């Protein structure tokens, strides 16, 4: 089933990344933090390729408002139209799907979220939900990988989570913040090493972002840190080409 929604507002959350908020008008939509939905312009909208899948980056407790965030990749007619859309523009939102969610049981207690760039979106939903519920049984550790602070989506929110201890946050900046100097790979490995030390071997590791970044995390975790496959859950943002 599709749910009607109206665009409320959109605003940048880092260089070239837009967050878009919608108000659901059709009752009955529900989702678990971390899930994704198909977002479509209505059938009469003059665009051939009308739909994209996005992770919901707002929390279920914020319904009937839902938000997404996306990198405005050049050449995407869908994203051009999205960026030009004004408040009041109607959209259709499909049922939320996916297993990239927090476990039902509070075991293991520590969750490690590894976000490559825009891959922070499902984690923002999970962290906002856990912040809202206050009594979350989980300890959340978040590692974000971006080129620079300006490129880091939801930077000020990450800082606030860190400050109020909702999540322990390690930002890896691959083209900023010397010393220590190091290649992109070295910086990512250093960040992973710190976060895995803090997390312990009982933790569950969540990987999210464009496929190239998720693959890179995955290979490092298995190859360098000898993490066992069942501890890893991945969400690949298919549709993003290799970067
Ligand atoms: C589970 C999931 C969650 C996602 N969450 C996010 C998110 O939170 N933020 C975000 O920015 N992106 C997310 N994506 C990726 C998103 O769906 C787009 O693929 C991506 O943003 C690139 O869009 P584009 O318009 O730049 O692609 P374009 O380069 O314009 O698209 C190129 C071609 O690929 C096709 N295409 C686009 N997306 C997909 C797809 N997902 N699967 C198959 N074909 C596709 C298009 O129809 C087009 O023909 C997610 C994808 C998945 C599968």
CSV table of C-alpha atoms and ligand atoms in Angstrom, one decimal:
chain,number,residue,atom,x,y,z
A,1,UNK,CA,0.0,0.0,0.0
A,2,UNK,CA,1.1,3.6,-0.7
A,3,UNK,CA,0.7,6.4,1.8
A,4,UNK,CA,0.1,10.0,0.8
A,5,UNK,CA,2.5,12.5,2.3
A,6,UNK,CA,3.1,16.2,2.0
A,7,UNK,CA,6.6,17.8,2.0
A,8,UNK,CA,6.9,20.0,5.1
A,9,UNK,CA,10.4,21.4,4.6
A,10,UNK,CA,13.9,20.5,3.4
A,11,UNK,CA,17.3,21.8,4.6
A,12,UNK,CA,21.0,21.0,4.1
A,13,UNK,CA,22.6,18.7,6.7
A,14,UNK,CA,26.1,18.8,5.2
A,15,UNK,CA,27.7,19.9,1.9
A,16,UNK,CA,25.5,18.5,-0.9
A,17,UNK,CA,23.2,16.5,1.5
A,18,UNK,CA,19.6,17.4,1.9
A,19,UNK,CA,17.2,16.3,4.6
A,20,UNK,CA,13.5,16.3,3.6
A,21,UNK,CA,10.7,16.1,6.1
A,22,UNK,CA,7.2,14.9,5.2
A,23,UNK,CA,3.9,14.7,6.9
A,24,UNK,CA,2.0,11.5,6.4
A,25,UNK,CA,-1.7,12.1,5.5
A,26,UNK,CA,-2.9,8.5,5.1
A,27,UNK,CA,-3.2,6.9,8.5
A,28,UNK,CA,-1.7,3.5,9.3
A,29,UNK,CA,2.0,3.9,8.3
A,30,UNK,CA,4.4,2.3,10.8
A,31,UNK,CA,8.0,1.3,10.7
A,32,UNK,CA,10.9,0.1,12.8
A,33,UNK,CA,13.9,2.4,13.2
A,34,UNK,CA,16.4,1.4,10.5
A,35,UNK,CA,13.9,0.4,7.8
A,36,UNK,CA,13.6,2.0,4.3
A,37,UNK,CA,10.7,2.9,2.0
A,38,UNK,CA,10.1,3.7,-1.6
A,39,UNK,CA,9.4,7.5,-2.1
A,40,UNK,CA,7.6,8.5,-5.3
A,41,UNK,CA,6.4,11.6,-6.9
A,42,UNK,CA,2.7,11.2,-7.8
A,43,UNK,CA,1.7,9.6,-11.1
A,44,UNK,CA,0.9,12.9,-12.7
A,45,UNK,CA,4.3,14.4,-11.9
A,46,UNK,CA,6.3,15.2,-15.1
A,47,UNK,CA,9.3,12.9,-14.4
A,48,UNK,CA,10.0,9.6,-16.1
A,49,UNK,CA,11.9,7.9,-13.2
A,50,UNK,CA,9.7,8.9,-10.2
A,51,UNK,CA,10.9,6.7,-7.3
A,52,UNK,CA,13.9,6.0,-5.0
A,53,UNK,CA,14.4,3.9,-1.9
A,54,UNK,CA,15.4,5.8,1.2
A,55,UNK,CA,16.1,4.8,4.7
A,56,UNK,CA,13.8,6.7,7.1
A,57,UNK,CA,16.2,8.9,9.2
A,58,UNK,CA,13.5,10.1,11.6
A,59,UNK,CA,12.4,7.9,14.5
A,60,UNK,CA,9.0,6.0,14.7
A,61,UNK,CA,8.1,8.1,17.7
A,62,UNK,CA,8.1,11.2,15.4
A,63,UNK,CA,5.2,9.9,13.2
A,64,UNK,CA,3.3,11.3,11.4
A,65,UNK,CA,6.4,13.2,10.4
A,66,UNK,CA,9.0,11.1,8.5
A,67,UNK,CA,12.3,12.3,7.2
A,68,UNK,CA,14.9,11.2,4.7
A,69,UNK,CA,18.3,12.5,3.8
A,70,UNK,CA,20.1,12.1,0.5
A,71,UNK,CA,23.3,13.1,-1.2
A,72,UNK,CA,22.4,15.3,-4.2
A,73,UNK,CA,24.4,13.4,-6.8
A,74,UNK,CA,24.8,15.3,-10.0
A,75,UNK,CA,22.9,14.0,-13.0
A,76,UNK,CA,20.0,12.5,-11.0
A,77,UNK,CA,16.8,14.0,-12.3
A,78,UNK,CA,14.9,12.5,-9.4
A,79,UNK,CA,17.1,14.3,-6.9
A,80,UNK,CA,17.0,17.6,-8.9
A,81,UNK,CA,13.2,17.4,-8.7
A,82,UNK,CA,13.4,16.6,-5.0
A,83,UNK,CA,15.7,19.5,-4.2
A,84,UNK,CA,13.4,21.9,-6.2
A,85,UNK,CA,10.2,20.6,-4.4
A,86,UNK,CA,8.6,23.2,-2.2
A,87,UNK,CA,6.5,22.6,0.9
A,88,UNK,CA,3.1,21.2,0.0
A,89,UNK,CA,4.4,19.0,-2.8
A,90,UNK,CA,2.7,15.6,-2.6
A,91,UNK,CA,4.6,12.3,-2.5
A,92,UNK,CA,3.7,8.6,-2.1
A,93,UNK,CA,5.5,6.5,0.5
A,94,UNK,CA,5.5,2.7,0.3
A,95,UNK,CA,5.4,0.3,3.2
A,96,UNK,CA,8.6,0.2,5.3
A,97,UNK,CA,10.8,-2.9,4.8
A,98,UNK,CA,14.1,-4.4,5.8
A,99,UNK,CA,15.8,-6.3,8.6
A,100,UNK,CA,18.4,-3.6,9.4
A,101,UNK,CA,16.9,-3.0,12.8
A,102,UNK,CA,17.9,-3.1,16.4
A,103,UNK,CA,17.4,-6.7,17.9
A,104,UNK,CA,14.1,-7.3,19.8
A,105,UNK,CA,16.1,-8.7,22.7
A,106,UNK,CA,18.7,-6.6,24.5
A,107,UNK,CA,21.5,-9.1,23.6
A,108,UNK,CA,24.2,-8.3,22.9
A,109,UNK,CA,24.1,-5.0,24.8
A,110,UNK,CA,26.6,-3.1,22.7
A,111,UNK,CA,25.7,-2.1,19.1
A,112,UNK,CA,28.4,-0.6,16.9
A,113,UNK,CA,27.1,1.5,14.0
A,114,UNK,CA,29.6,2.1,11.1
A,115,UNK,CA,28.3,4.8,8.8
A,116,UNK,CA,30.0,5.5,5.4
A,117,UNK,CA,28.8,9.1,4.5
A,118,UNK,CA,25.1,9.2,3.8
A,119,UNK,CA,24.9,5.7,5.5
A,120,UNK,CA,24.2,7.5,8.8
A,121,UNK,CA,20.5,7.7,7.9
A,122,UNK,CA,19.2,4.4,9.4
A,123,UNK,CA,21.4,5.0,12.5
A,124,UNK,CA,20.0,8.5,13.0
A,125,UNK,CA,16.5,6.8,13.2
A,126,UNK,CA,17.7,4.2,15.7
A,127,UNK,CA,19.6,6.7,17.8
A,128,UNK,CA,16.7,9.2,17.9
A,129,UNK,CA,14.3,6.4,18.8
A,130,UNK,CA,16.6,5.2,21.6
A,131,UNK,CA,17.0,8.8,22.8
A,132,UNK,CA,13.2,9.2,22.8
A,133,UNK,CA,12.6,6.0,24.8
A,134,UNK,CA,15.2,7.0,27.4
A,135,UNK,CA,15.4,3.6,29.0
A,136,UNK,CA,17.1,1.9,26.0
A,137,UNK,CA,19.0,-1.2,27.2
A,138,UNK,CA,21.7,-0.8,24.5
A,139,UNK,CA,25.0,0.9,24.5
A,140,UNK,CA,25.5,2.5,21.1
A,141,UNK,CA,28.9,3.3,19.6
A,142,UNK,CA,28.9,5.3,16.3
A,143,UNK,CA,31.7,5.6,13.8
A,144,UNK,CA,31.2,8.0,10.9
A,145,UNK,CA,33.5,8.2,7.9
A,146,UNK,CA,33.5,11.3,5.8
A,147,UNK,CA,36.0,13.5,3.9
A,148,UNK,CA,35.7,16.5,6.3
A,149,UNK,CA,33.5,18.0,9.0
A,150,UNK,CA,31.6,20.0,6.3
A,151,UNK,CA,30.9,16.7,4.5
A,152,UNK,CA,29.6,15.0,7.6
A,153,UNK,CA,25.8,14.7,7.6
A,154,UNK,CA,24.1,15.6,10.9
A,155,UNK,CA,27.4,16.7,12.4
A,156,UNK,CA,25.8,18.8,15.1
A,157,UNK,CA,23.4,16.1,16.1
A,158,UNK,CA,26.3,13.6,16.4
A,159,UNK,CA,28.1,16.1,18.7
A,160,UNK,CA,24.9,16.5,20.8
A,161,UNK,CA,24.5,12.7,21.1
A,162,UNK,CA,28.1,12.4,22.2
A,163,UNK,CA,27.7,15.2,24.7
A,164,UNK,CA,24.5,13.8,26.3
A,165,UNK,CA,25.9,10.3,26.1
A,166,UNK,CA,23.1,8.9,23.9
A,167,UNK,CA,25.9,7.4,21.7
A,168,UNK,CA,29.6,7.4,21.9
A,169,UNK,CA,30.8,8.9,18.6
A,170,UNK,CA,34.1,8.5,16.7
A,171,UNK,CA,34.3,10.7,13.6
A,172,UNK,CA,36.9,9.6,11.0
A,173,UNK,CA,37.8,12.4,8.6
A,174,UNK,CA,39.7,11.1,5.6
A,175,UNK,CA,40.9,14.5,4.2
A,176,UNK,CA,41.1,16.7,7.2
A,177,UNK,CA,42.4,16.9,10.7
A,178,UNK,CA,46.2,16.4,10.6
A,179,UNK,CA,48.1,15.1,12.5
A,180,UNK,CA,48.3,12.2,12.5
A,181,UNK,CA,48.6,12.1,8.7
A,182,UNK,CA,47.7,8.8,7.1
A,183,UNK,CA,46.0,7.3,4.1
A,184,UNK,CA,42.2,7.0,4.0
A,185,UNK,CA,42.5,3.3,4.7
A,186,UNK,CA,44.8,3.9,7.7
A,187,UNK,CA,42.5,6.4,9.2
A,188,UNK,CA,39.5,4.1,8.8
A,189,UNK,CA,41.5,1.2,10.3
A,190,UNK,CA,42.6,3.4,13.2
A,191,UNK,CA,38.9,4.5,13.9
A,192,UNK,CA,37.7,0.9,13.7
A,193,UNK,CA,40.4,-0.3,16.0
A,194,UNK,CA,39.4,2.3,18.6
A,195,UNK,CA,35.7,1.5,18.4
A,196,UNK,CA,36.2,-2.3,18.4
A,197,UNK,CA,38.4,-2.0,21.5
A,198,UNK,CA,35.6,-0.1,23.3
A,199,UNK,CA,32.9,-2.4,22.0
A,200,UNK,CA,34.3,-5.8,23.0
A,201,UNK,CA,33.8,-9.1,21.2
A,202,UNK,CA,30.2,-9.5,22.2
A,203,UNK,CA,29.0,-6.5,20.2
A,204,UNK,CA,26.9,-6.5,17.1
A,205,UNK,CA,28.3,-4.5,14.1
A,206,UNK,CA,26.0,-2.6,11.7
A,207,UNK,CA,27.4,-1.3,8.4
A,208,UNK,CA,25.5,1.2,6.2
A,209,UNK,CA,26.2,3.3,3.2
A,210,UNK,CA,27.0,3.1,-0.5
A,211,UNK,CA,28.1,-0.4,-1.5
A,212,UNK,CA,31.7,0.5,-2.1
A,213,UNK,CA,32.0,1.8,1.5
A,214,UNK,CA,30.1,-1.1,3.1
A,215,UNK,CA,32.3,-3.6,1.2
A,216,UNK,CA,35.5,-1.8,2.3
A,217,UNK,CA,34.4,-1.9,6.0
A,218,UNK,CA,33.4,-5.5,5.6
A,219,UNK,CA,36.7,-6.6,4.2
A,220,UNK,CA,38.7,-4.7,6.8
A,221,UNK,CA,36.6,-6.1,9.7
A,222,UNK,CA,37.0,-9.7,8.4
A,223,UNK,CA,40.6,-9.4,7.2
A,224,UNK,CA,42.3,-7.1,9.7
A,225,UNK,CA,40.2,-7.5,12.8
A,226,UNK,CA,39.2,-11.1,12.4
A,227,UNK,CA,35.5,-10.3,13.2
A,228,UNK,CA,33.2,-13.3,12.7
A,229,UNK,CA,30.6,-12.9,9.9
A,230,UNK,CA,27.5,-13.5,12.1
A,231,UNK,CA,28.4,-10.4,14.2
A,232,UNK,CA,27.9,-8.2,11.1
A,233,UNK,CA,24.7,-6.8,9.6
A,234,UNK,CA,24.9,-4.7,6.4
A,235,UNK,CA,22.6,-2.2,4.6
A,236,UNK,CA,23.9,-1.4,1.1
A,237,UNK,CA,22.5,1.7,-0.5
A,238,UNK,CA,22.3,0.1,-4.0
A,239,UNK,CA,21.9,2.7,-6.7
A,240,UNK,CA,25.0,4.6,-5.6
A,241,UNK,CA,27.8,3.8,-8.0
A,242,UNK,CA,31.4,3.2,-6.9
A,243,UNK,CA,33.2,6.2,-5.4
B,1,LIG,C1,17.7,-0.2,1.5
B,1,LIG,C2,18.2,1.1,0.8
B,1,LIG,C3,18.3,2.3,1.6
B,1,LIG,C4,18.7,3.4,1.0
B,1,LIG,N1,18.8,4.6,1.7
B,1,LIG,C5,19.3,5.7,1.2
B,1,LIG,C6,19.4,6.9,2.0
B,1,LIG,O1,19.0,7.0,3.1
B,1,LIG,N2,19.9,8.0,1.4
B,1,LIG,C7,20.3,8.0,0.1
B,1,LIG,O2,20.7,9.0,-0.4
B,1,LIG,N3,20.2,6.9,-0.7
B,1,LIG,C8,19.7,5.8,-0.2
B,1,LIG,N4,19.6,4.6,-0.9
B,1,LIG,C9,20.1,4.7,-2.3
B,1,LIG,C10,19.0,5.4,-3.2
B,1,LIG,O3,17.9,4.5,-3.4
B,1,LIG,C11,19.6,5.8,-4.6
B,1,LIG,O4,19.9,4.7,-5.3
B,1,LIG,C12,20.8,6.7,-4.5
B,1,LIG,O5,20.5,7.8,-3.6
B,1,LIG,C13,21.2,7.1,-5.8
B,1,LIG,O6,20.2,7.8,-6.5
B,1,LIG,P1,20.4,8.7,-7.8
B,1,LIG,O7,19.1,9.3,-8.1
B,1,LIG,O8,21.5,9.5,-7.6
B,1,LIG,O9,20.7,7.5,-8.8
B,1,LIG,P2,20.9,7.7,-10.4
B,1,LIG,O10,22.3,7.7,-10.6
B,1,LIG,O11,20.1,8.9,-10.9
B,1,LIG,O12,20.2,6.4,-10.8
B,1,LIG,C14,20.8,5.7,-11.8
B,1,LIG,C15,19.9,4.5,-12.2
B,1,LIG,O13,19.8,3.6,-11.1
B,1,LIG,C16,18.4,3.3,-10.8
B,1,LIG,N5,18.4,3.2,-9.3
B,1,LIG,C17,18.4,4.2,-8.5
B,1,LIG,N6,18.4,3.7,-7.2
B,1,LIG,C18,18.2,2.4,-7.3
B,1,LIG,C19,18.1,1.3,-6.4
B,1,LIG,N7,18.2,1.5,-5.0
B,1,LIG,N8,18.1,0.0,-6.8
B,1,LIG,C20,18.0,-0.2,-8.2
B,1,LIG,N9,18.1,0.7,-9.1
B,1,LIG,C21,18.2,2.0,-8.7
B,1,LIG,C22,17.7,4.5,-11.3
B,1,LIG,O14,16.3,4.1,-11.6
B,1,LIG,C23,18.4,4.9,-12.5
B,1,LIG,O15,18.0,4.2,-13.6
B,1,LIG,C24,19.1,3.5,-0.4
B,1,LIG,C25,19.0,2.3,-1.2
B,1,LIG,C26,18.6,1.1,-0.6
B,1,LIG,C27,18.5,-0.1,-1.4
